[in-house]
XYZ file of C-alpha atoms in Angstrom:
278
model
C 46.528 18.066 10.948
C 44.164 20.869 11.050
C 42.719 20.239 8.138
C 41.715 16.684 9.010
C 40.284 17.662 12.591
C 37.291 19.673 11.477
C 35.354 17.041 9.155
C 35.840 14.485 12.119
C 34.360 16.745 14.436
C 31.354 17.912 12.068
C 30.674 13.806 11.633
C 30.438 13.268 15.358
C 28.100 16.368 15.926
C 25.588 14.908 12.933
C 25.529 11.493 14.093
C 25.143 12.692 17.508
C 22.149 14.557 16.437
C 20.646 11.686 14.505
C 20.960 9.171 17.587
C 18.968 11.668 19.508
C 16.442 12.466 17.178
C 15.297 8.875 16.944
C 15.881 8.304 20.816
C 13.148 10.895 20.962
C 10.964 9.600 18.938
C 10.946 5.898 19.977
C 8.384 5.977 22.945
C 5.708 7.350 20.697
C 5.715 5.148 18.145
C 2.797 2.341 17.618
C 1.863 -0.452 15.429
C -1.714 -0.781 15.810
C -3.992 -3.566 13.641
C -7.479 -3.528 12.850
C -9.469 -6.758 13.355
C -12.549 -7.583 10.958
C -15.110 -7.001 13.844
C -13.869 -3.610 14.732
C -13.591 -2.749 10.933
C -17.519 -3.467 10.623
C -18.485 -1.714 13.672
C -16.498 1.089 13.485
C -16.762 2.180 9.555
C -14.791 -0.136 7.624
C -11.208 1.587 8.368
C -8.273 -0.787 8.015
C -4.837 -0.478 8.384
C -1.405 -2.039 6.757
C 0.305 -3.988 9.474
C 3.537 -1.672 9.203
C 1.510 1.356 9.913
C 2.791 3.643 12.588
C 0.685 5.902 14.477
C 1.684 8.901 17.005
C -0.077 10.286 19.818
C 1.617 13.457 21.176
C -0.011 13.254 24.196
C -2.111 10.949 26.488
C -6.094 11.439 25.420
C -8.392 12.936 27.461
C -12.125 11.369 28.031
C -14.658 14.260 28.148
C -17.707 13.098 30.425
C -21.200 14.312 28.784
C -23.310 15.618 31.071
C -26.264 13.295 32.566
C -29.179 12.194 30.210
C -32.381 14.020 30.436
C -35.012 12.445 32.713
C -34.367 10.639 35.977
C -30.711 10.034 37.187
C -29.290 6.558 35.886
C -28.412 5.327 38.834
C -26.551 2.313 38.811
C -23.704 0.189 40.327
C -20.166 -0.124 39.250
C -18.617 -2.386 41.361
C -20.311 -5.879 42.460
C -22.546 -5.535 45.470
C -26.293 -6.868 46.143
C -29.558 -5.287 46.408
C -30.278 -6.303 49.742
C -28.146 -7.848 52.662
C -24.532 -9.451 51.757
C -23.651 -10.937 48.267
C -22.701 -15.041 49.072
C -20.075 -14.795 46.302
C -16.633 -14.899 47.881
C -15.186 -11.715 48.382
C -12.067 -10.524 45.692
C -9.783 -7.509 45.276
C -10.676 -6.295 42.707
C -14.588 -7.124 42.788
C -16.697 -7.651 40.088
C -16.339 -4.407 38.094
C -18.286 -2.734 35.078
C -15.829 -0.690 33.012
C -17.945 2.354 32.631
C -17.706 6.077 33.739
C -19.646 6.902 36.897
C -20.278 9.916 39.012
C -21.026 10.527 42.633
C -23.273 13.201 43.610
C -22.885 15.221 47.145
C -25.568 12.727 48.805
C -23.551 9.892 47.341
C -25.929 8.634 44.665
C -24.139 7.066 42.101
C -24.819 7.474 38.386
C -23.530 4.795 35.949
C -23.701 5.577 32.164
C -22.300 5.949 29.274
C -22.870 6.792 25.082
C -22.293 4.874 21.995
C -22.942 5.389 18.200
C -23.599 1.645 17.161
C -26.658 -0.164 16.942
C -25.285 -3.399 18.451
C -22.579 -1.858 21.001
C -20.350 -4.029 23.369
C -19.775 -3.907 27.502
C -16.715 -4.722 29.172
C -16.344 -6.280 32.715
C -13.817 -7.168 35.054
C -14.735 -10.832 36.159
C -13.093 -12.112 39.639
C -14.667 -15.513 39.006
C -13.419 -18.385 36.553
C -15.410 -21.180 34.879
C -14.037 -23.568 37.299
C -16.566 -22.317 39.861
C -20.398 -23.325 40.170
C -21.967 -20.096 39.503
C -24.013 -18.603 37.168
C -23.593 -15.492 34.884
C -26.143 -13.235 33.039
C -26.003 -10.503 31.440
C -29.385 -8.623 30.578
C -30.170 -5.404 28.229
C -33.790 -3.885 28.950
C -35.361 -0.565 27.349
C -37.381 2.271 29.167
C -40.243 0.367 30.012
C -38.176 -2.322 31.659
C -38.953 -4.842 28.543
C -36.036 -7.388 28.188
C -34.509 -6.595 24.821
C -31.695 -9.224 25.466
C -29.906 -11.693 27.044
C -26.815 -13.343 25.402
C -25.506 -16.274 26.773
C -22.318 -15.751 28.368
C -19.796 -17.879 30.508
C -17.539 -17.090 32.873
C -13.634 -17.052 32.039
C -10.631 -19.273 32.094
C -9.043 -16.812 34.672
C -9.966 -13.742 36.287
C -9.951 -10.834 33.767
C -11.828 -8.371 31.503
C -14.468 -9.886 29.235
C -16.527 -8.236 26.407
C -20.407 -9.080 25.920
C -21.647 -7.737 22.785
C -25.220 -7.384 21.663
C -25.999 -10.298 19.338
C -27.021 -9.579 15.483
C -30.094 -11.128 16.443
C -31.214 -8.536 19.326
C -32.820 -5.343 18.040
C -30.899 -2.099 17.282
C -30.511 0.280 19.772
C -32.880 3.262 18.998
C -31.382 6.766 19.211
C -31.368 8.921 22.060
C -33.086 6.064 24.314
C -32.217 4.892 27.927
C -31.239 1.569 28.119
C -30.557 -0.518 31.303
C -28.379 -3.391 31.553
C -27.287 -5.551 34.429
C -24.653 -8.064 34.848
C -25.227 -10.655 37.436
C -22.931 -13.360 39.019
C -25.191 -15.774 41.464
C -22.823 -17.999 43.509
C -25.147 -19.985 45.271
C -28.337 -21.138 43.148
C -29.364 -23.584 46.104
C -30.311 -20.290 48.212
C -32.581 -17.062 47.787
C -29.222 -15.192 48.774
C -29.186 -11.919 46.418
C -26.078 -12.413 43.706
C -23.505 -9.878 43.413
C -24.097 -7.878 40.255
C -23.340 -4.118 38.389
C -25.951 -2.051 36.658
C -26.096 0.974 34.579
C -27.536 2.631 31.234
C -26.654 3.184 27.952
C -27.792 5.698 25.285
C -26.916 5.747 21.391
C -26.071 9.140 19.984
C -25.191 10.607 16.598
C -22.093 13.035 15.942
C -22.313 15.984 14.095
C -21.162 15.328 10.249
C -18.095 16.850 10.829
C -16.870 14.456 13.680
C -18.106 11.454 11.388
C -15.947 12.789 8.244
C -12.886 12.952 10.616
C -13.632 9.489 11.779
C -13.550 8.113 8.450
C -10.356 9.598 7.127
C -7.913 9.184 9.931
C -6.000 6.441 11.821
C -7.412 3.745 14.126
C -5.725 5.192 17.324
C -6.334 8.713 16.598
C -10.115 7.130 16.110
C -9.914 6.379 19.503
C -9.023 9.483 20.521
C -11.878 11.256 18.780
C -14.249 9.170 20.440
C -13.073 9.707 23.855
C -12.766 13.210 23.136
C -16.486 13.595 22.018
C -17.410 11.402 25.101
C -18.495 8.512 23.397
C -17.315 5.586 25.876
C -18.253 2.172 24.540
C -16.885 3.058 21.294
C -13.527 4.391 22.359
C -13.194 1.555 25.168
C -14.050 -1.093 22.248
C -11.321 0.395 19.392
C -8.788 0.433 22.529
C -9.346 -2.944 23.936
C -9.295 -4.654 20.716
C -6.063 -2.922 19.686
C -4.548 -4.063 23.078
C -5.499 -7.821 22.227
C -3.985 -7.604 19.062
C -0.653 -5.772 20.377
C -0.653 -7.095 23.882
C 3.129 -5.502 24.039
C 2.791 -2.423 22.820
C 4.020 -0.077 25.372
C 1.648 3.009 23.659
C -1.489 1.191 24.091
C -0.725 -0.055 27.419
C -0.183 3.650 28.804
C -3.362 4.877 27.064
C -5.138 1.909 28.558
C -4.014 2.774 31.871
C -4.940 6.482 31.659
C -8.389 5.840 30.381
C -9.534 3.483 32.939
C -7.410 5.857 35.382
C -9.596 9.041 34.273
C -12.874 6.896 35.558
C -11.009 5.973 38.889
C -11.031 2.146 37.527
C -6.634 2.269 38.233
C -7.259 -1.300 39.864
C -8.504 -2.989 36.693
C -5.951 -1.596 34.146
C -3.501 -3.881 35.102
C -5.963 -6.850 34.535
C -5.558 -9.146 31.333
C -7.965 -8.476 28.440
C -9.504 -11.934 27.686
C -11.277 -13.437 24.436
C -14.688 -12.208 23.799
C -17.784 -13.929 24.948
C -19.637 -15.540 22.251
């Protein structure tokens, strides 16, 4: 009897150890995939559909210092330049998914960096196409000259939409400030001010060491590299597209909540990500 009891005990210990290891690994496994548009815009990296990427901990977005020159200013939540907007009050409000800072004298600066010539912006829009409202996105250069006004439409339901600079628009120059406006006019018949958000975008170059790392790493880790280097728009675009491809992925959901929480937009994190605008 004694000779049989020891092997049985050994088998139980090994089985329990393997089971514990699998349980400990399960929460950090993800299956990200890469769309063709992401592949074109962010270096051509593709992943097999069964590829698994592990993040040991949530990614930190490192907010860079303000760009040189006059403060960017701007508005991250929907409001009007004068008086009260005529658009219905919603919760959450119209919101730009962009970092912002607030100084001691309550001056808000809304701005972010990109490395691509024709980036994308993301906005939470509380109004739908069933409403008779006009929506507009305008990009201007440092001299207030209009660079692009891509056609966009209100979504089918409230949620986060993506607005991309079209291929026909001029490429963003390096180290230049461009100002963008996203405006919703809820009453075309009056002179009441529309509700809008506003900010600045700057295209920058990463150092060659970081660029090389981006070219040879997995997609989810590329998102982390952009975030850690303060490249907001590129990090957000990668994570948003991965979430669209894998809406039930718990790791991506957690990263999305964590990223938006770092810029004080926790209330937007639970809103759906909708299809890209034309």
